Amino acid sequence: MRAVFSAWLTSGILAVMALLALKALAPAAGEGGPVDEYAQVLRVHLPWLLSCVLMAVAAGSYVRDRVTGFGRALAALPAPVLGALAAAFIGVPWSGTPVGLTLHLIEAVLGVILGLALSTALSRREETGGAHTREHGQWRRDRR
């Protein structure tokens, strides 16, 4: 249980830093003016997605030996989901609308899936001794 709390704390700290960055990076939401979709994607949605991946990798690294599958998702999911809700609450532009909040929640879930996959791949690579190929170093021996 201590590992889960550590995972939540670490991903929570990363969520706070991501929200502060989003607040600073987000373009102003113009009332009635044209919407700059590229600025919205590059300055709001992409940083949030990458932050969610980083939160999931951090949380997944704490619980990779203790729980598997659904338990890892439960350890990694709260911070991104609560962060998406907090983004709407603190007034990050484009996240206070129902569509923006839905996009942030989808990005949070997608980021957790990608982050846990990356964390699993990194842990498997560590278990195999850091081999660079599927044959666990066979390529190096054949190359000589």
PDB file of C-alpha atoms in Angstrom:
ATOM      1  CA  MET A   1       0.000   0.000   0.000  1.00  0.00           C
ATOM      2  CA  ARG A   2       2.951   2.267   0.634  1.00  0.00           C
ATOM      3  CA  ALA A   3       4.011   1.925  -2.998  1.00  0.00           C
ATOM      4  CA  VAL A   4       0.542   2.983  -4.169  1.00  0.00           C
ATOM      5  CA  PHE A   5       0.626   6.066  -1.933  1.00  0.00           C
ATOM      6  CA  SER A   6       4.091   6.915  -3.243  1.00  0.00           C
ATOM      7  CA  ALA A   7       2.829   6.502  -6.806  1.00  0.00           C
ATOM      8  CA  TRP A   8      -0.132   8.788  -6.093  1.00  0.00           C
ATOM      9  CA  LEU A   9       2.092  11.401  -4.442  1.00  0.00           C
ATOM     10  CA  THR A  10       4.623  11.423  -7.266  1.00  0.00           C
ATOM     11  CA  SER A  11       2.032  11.576 -10.012  1.00  0.00           C
ATOM     12  CA  GLY A  12       0.123  14.213  -8.037  1.00  0.00           C
ATOM     13  CA  ILE A  13       3.200  16.430  -7.858  1.00  0.00           C
ATOM     14  CA  LEU A  14       3.688  15.986 -11.593  1.00  0.00           C
ATOM     15  CA  ALA A  15       0.007  16.841 -12.146  1.00  0.00           C
ATOM     16  CA  VAL A  16       0.374  20.098 -10.218  1.00  0.00           C
ATOM     17  CA  MET A  17       3.437  21.025 -12.267  1.00  0.00           C
ATOM     18  CA  ALA A  18       1.583  20.141 -15.488  1.00  0.00           C
ATOM     19  CA  LEU A  19      -1.401  22.275 -14.504  1.00  0.00           C
ATOM     20  CA  LEU A  20       0.845  25.231 -13.752  1.00  0.00           C
ATOM     21  CA  ALA A  21       2.511  24.802 -17.136  1.00  0.00           C
ATOM     22  CA  LEU A  22      -0.875  24.550 -18.866  1.00  0.00           C
ATOM     23  CA  LYS A  23      -2.066  27.698 -17.137  1.00  0.00           C
ATOM     24  CA  ALA A  24       1.000  29.548 -18.421  1.00  0.00           C
ATOM     25  CA  LEU A  25       1.035  28.037 -21.935  1.00  0.00           C
ATOM     26  CA  ALA A  26      -2.650  28.028 -22.819  1.00  0.00           C
ATOM     27  CA  PRO A  27      -3.756  30.611 -25.359  1.00  0.00           C
ATOM     28  CA  ALA A  28      -6.503  32.958 -24.291  1.00  0.00           C
ATOM     29  CA  ALA A  29      -9.980  31.775 -25.122  1.00  0.00           C
ATOM     30  CA  GLY A  30     -11.461  34.475 -27.297  1.00  0.00           C
ATOM     31  CA  GLU A  31     -15.167  35.086 -26.876  1.00  0.00           C
ATOM     32  CA  GLY A  32     -16.785  35.130 -30.296  1.00  0.00           C
ATOM     33  CA  GLY A  33     -13.461  35.290 -32.157  1.00  0.00           C
ATOM     34  CA  PRO A  34     -11.956  32.647 -34.402  1.00  0.00           C
ATOM     35  CA  VAL A  35     -10.512  29.604 -32.683  1.00  0.00           C
ATOM     36  CA  ASP A  36      -6.870  28.803 -33.359  1.00  0.00           C
ATOM     37  CA  GLU A  37      -6.994  25.015 -33.289  1.00  0.00           C
ATOM     38  CA  TYR A  38      -3.254  24.548 -33.786  1.00  0.00           C
ATOM     39  CA  ALA A  39      -2.428  26.717 -30.798  1.00  0.00           C
ATOM     40  CA  GLN A  40      -5.008  24.869 -28.760  1.00  0.00           C
ATOM     41  CA  VAL A  41      -3.595  21.472 -29.698  1.00  0.00           C
ATOM     42  CA  LEU A  42       0.081  22.396 -29.358  1.00  0.00           C
ATOM     43  CA  ARG A  43      -0.213  24.500 -26.227  1.00  0.00           C
ATOM     44  CA  VAL A  44      -2.950  22.710 -24.298  1.00  0.00           C
ATOM     45  CA  HIS A  45      -3.713  19.177 -25.441  1.00  0.00           C
ATOM     46  CA  LEU A  46      -0.262  17.892 -26.422  1.00  0.00           C
ATOM     47  CA  PRO A  47       1.449  19.075 -23.198  1.00  0.00           C
ATOM     48  CA  TRP A  48      -1.389  17.577 -21.146  1.00  0.00           C
ATOM     49  CA  LEU A  49      -1.131  14.246 -22.957  1.00  0.00           C
ATOM     50  CA  LEU A  50       2.653  14.128 -22.489  1.00  0.00           C
ATOM     51  CA  SER A  51       2.266  15.067 -18.838  1.00  0.00           C
ATOM     52  CA  CYS A  52      -0.239  12.236 -18.341  1.00  0.00           C
ATOM     53  CA  VAL A  53       2.215   9.808 -19.930  1.00  0.00           C
ATOM     54  CA  LEU A  54       4.920  11.027 -17.550  1.00  0.00           C
ATOM     55  CA  MET A  55       2.552  10.709 -14.558  1.00  0.00           C
ATOM     56  CA  ALA A  56       1.709   7.131 -15.532  1.00  0.00           C
ATOM     57  CA  VAL A  57       5.363   6.184 -16.030  1.00  0.00           C
ATOM     58  CA  ALA A  58       6.213   7.606 -12.611  1.00  0.00           C
ATOM     59  CA  ALA A  59       3.298   5.864 -10.920  1.00  0.00           C
ATOM     60  CA  GLY A  60       3.876   2.634 -12.832  1.00  0.00           C
ATOM     61  CA  SER A  61       7.509   2.493 -11.790  1.00  0.00           C
ATOM     62  CA  TYR A  62       6.517   2.439  -8.118  1.00  0.00           C
ATOM     63  CA  VAL A  63       4.051  -0.411  -8.423  1.00  0.00           C
ATOM     64  CA  ARG A  64       5.513  -2.491 -11.241  1.00  0.00           C
ATOM     65  CA  ASP A  65       6.717  -5.286  -8.939  1.00  0.00           C
ATOM     66  CA  ARG A  66       3.757  -5.291  -6.584  1.00  0.00           C
ATOM     67  CA  VAL A  67       0.626  -5.199  -8.732  1.00  0.00           C
ATOM     68  CA  THR A  68      -0.214  -5.989 -12.318  1.00  0.00           C
ATOM     69  CA  GLY A  69      -2.810  -5.005 -14.861  1.00  0.00           C
ATOM     70  CA  PHE A  70      -5.840  -3.370 -13.313  1.00  0.00           C
ATOM     71  CA  GLY A  71      -4.015  -2.497 -10.090  1.00  0.00           C
ATOM     72  CA  ARG A  72      -1.361  -0.562 -11.982  1.00  0.00           C
ATOM     73  CA  ALA A  73      -4.072   1.374 -13.792  1.00  0.00           C
ATOM     74  CA  LEU A  74      -5.743   2.197 -10.466  1.00  0.00           C
ATOM     75  CA  ALA A  75      -2.423   3.450  -9.141  1.00  0.00           C
ATOM     76  CA  ALA A  76      -1.751   5.612 -12.204  1.00  0.00           C
ATOM     77  CA  LEU A  77      -5.216   6.916 -13.108  1.00  0.00           C
ATOM     78  CA  PRO A  78      -6.289   9.186 -10.200  1.00  0.00           C
ATOM     79  CA  ALA A  79      -3.778  12.003 -10.707  1.00  0.00           C
ATOM     80  CA  PRO A  80      -4.453  12.565 -14.434  1.00  0.00           C
ATOM     81  CA  VAL A  81      -8.234  12.354 -14.004  1.00  0.00           C
ATOM     82  CA  LEU A  82      -8.241  14.682 -10.996  1.00  0.00           C
ATOM     83  CA  GLY A  83      -5.838  16.947 -12.877  1.00  0.00           C
ATOM     84  CA  ALA A  84      -8.253  17.187 -15.798  1.00  0.00           C
ATOM     85  CA  LEU A  85     -11.044  18.133 -13.410  1.00  0.00           C
ATOM     86  CA  ALA A  86      -8.780  20.632 -11.660  1.00  0.00           C
ATOM     87  CA  ALA A  87      -7.861  22.224 -14.993  1.00  0.00           C
ATOM     88  CA  ALA A  88     -11.521  23.039 -15.536  1.00  0.00           C
ATOM     89  CA  PHE A  89     -11.830  24.309 -11.964  1.00  0.00           C
ATOM     90  CA  ILE A  90      -8.790  26.629 -12.002  1.00  0.00           C
ATOM     91  CA  GLY A  91      -9.744  28.100 -15.334  1.00  0.00           C
ATOM     92  CA  VAL A  92      -7.261  26.731 -17.840  1.00  0.00           C
ATOM     93  CA  PRO A  93      -8.585  28.054 -21.164  1.00  0.00           C
ATOM     94  CA  TRP A  94     -10.382  25.495 -23.335  1.00  0.00           C
ATOM     95  CA  SER A  95     -10.855  23.063 -20.447  1.00  0.00           C
ATOM     96  CA  GLY A  96     -13.853  24.676 -18.760  1.00  0.00           C
ATOM     97  CA  THR A  97     -16.256  23.681 -21.512  1.00  0.00           C
ATOM     98  CA  PRO A  98     -17.872  20.228 -21.612  1.00  0.00           C
ATOM     99  CA  VAL A  99     -16.045  19.404 -24.846  1.00  0.00           C
ATOM    100  CA  GLY A 100     -12.702  20.574 -23.431  1.00  0.00           C
ATOM    101  CA  LEU A 101     -13.192  18.623 -20.216  1.00  0.00           C
ATOM    102  CA  THR A 102     -14.113  15.509 -22.180  1.00  0.00           C
ATOM    103  CA  LEU A 103     -10.992  15.898 -24.318  1.00  0.00           C
ATOM    104  CA  HIS A 104      -8.828  16.293 -21.218  1.00  0.00           C
ATOM    105  CA  LEU A 105     -10.333  13.158 -19.670  1.00  0.00           C
ATOM    106  CA  ILE A 106      -9.790  11.181 -22.889  1.00  0.00           C
ATOM    107  CA  GLU A 107      -6.211  12.435 -23.034  1.00  0.00           C
ATOM    108  CA  ALA A 108      -5.710  11.443 -19.389  1.00  0.00           C
ATOM    109  CA  VAL A 109      -6.884   7.877 -20.019  1.00  0.00           C
ATOM    110  CA  LEU A 110      -4.861   7.615 -23.235  1.00  0.00           C
ATOM    111  CA  GLY A 111      -1.803   9.023 -21.450  1.00  0.00           C
ATOM    112  CA  VAL A 112      -2.153   6.454 -18.673  1.00  0.00           C
ATOM    113  CA  ILE A 113      -2.407   3.625 -21.200  1.00  0.00           C
ATOM    114  CA  LEU A 114       0.672   4.834 -23.075  1.00  0.00           C
ATOM    115  CA  GLY A 115       2.589   5.538 -19.870  1.00  0.00           C
ATOM    116  CA  LEU A 116       1.896   2.131 -18.377  1.00  0.00           C
ATOM    117  CA  ALA A 117       2.881   0.458 -21.642  1.00  0.00           C
ATOM    118  CA  LEU A 118       6.138   2.425 -21.604  1.00  0.00           C
ATOM    119  CA  SER A 119       6.733   1.572 -17.953  1.00  0.00           C
ATOM    120  CA  THR A 120       6.137  -2.115 -18.666  1.00  0.00           C
ATOM    121  CA  ALA A 121       8.494  -2.039 -21.644  1.00  0.00           C
ATOM    122  CA  LEU A 122      11.196  -0.352 -19.578  1.00  0.00           C
ATOM    123  CA  SER A 123      10.830  -2.862 -16.744  1.00  0.00           C
ATOM    124  CA  ARG A 124      11.028  -5.798 -19.172  1.00  0.00           C
ATOM    125  CA  ARG A 125      14.137  -4.315 -20.712  1.00  0.00           C
ATOM    126  CA  GLU A 126      15.659  -3.978 -17.248  1.00  0.00           C
ATOM    127  CA  GLU A 127      14.799  -7.605 -16.454  1.00  0.00           C
ATOM    128  CA  THR A 128      16.564  -8.836 -19.592  1.00  0.00           C
ATOM    129  CA  GLY A 129      19.724  -6.972 -18.704  1.00  0.00           C
ATOM    130  CA  GLY A 130      19.335  -4.097 -21.141  1.00  0.00           C
ATOM    131  CA  ALA A 131      19.730  -6.156 -24.319  1.00  0.00           C
ATOM    132  CA  HIS A 132      19.046  -4.150 -27.455  1.00  0.00           C
ATOM    133  CA  THR A 133      17.502  -6.910 -29.532  1.00  0.00           C
ATOM    134  CA  ARG A 134      14.861  -9.567 -29.163  1.00  0.00           C
ATOM    135  CA  GLU A 135      17.522 -12.238 -29.113  1.00  0.00           C
ATOM    136  CA  HIS A 136      19.046 -10.692 -25.978  1.00  0.00           C
ATOM    137  CA  GLY A 137      22.407  -9.780 -27.427  1.00  0.00           C
ATOM    138  CA  GLN A 138      22.566 -12.358 -30.230  1.00  0.00           C
ATOM    139  CA  TRP A 139      23.055  -9.623 -32.828  1.00  0.00           C
ATOM    140  CA  ARG A 140      26.302  -8.551 -31.210  1.00  0.00           C
ATOM    141  CA  ARG A 141      27.769 -12.055 -31.327  1.00  0.00           C
ATOM    142  CA  ASP A 142      26.817 -12.589 -34.968  1.00  0.00           C
ATOM    143  CA  ARG A 143      28.272  -9.271 -36.014  1.00  0.00           C
ATOM    144  CA  ARG A 144      31.898 -10.176 -35.193  1.00  0.00           C
TER     145      ARG A 144
END
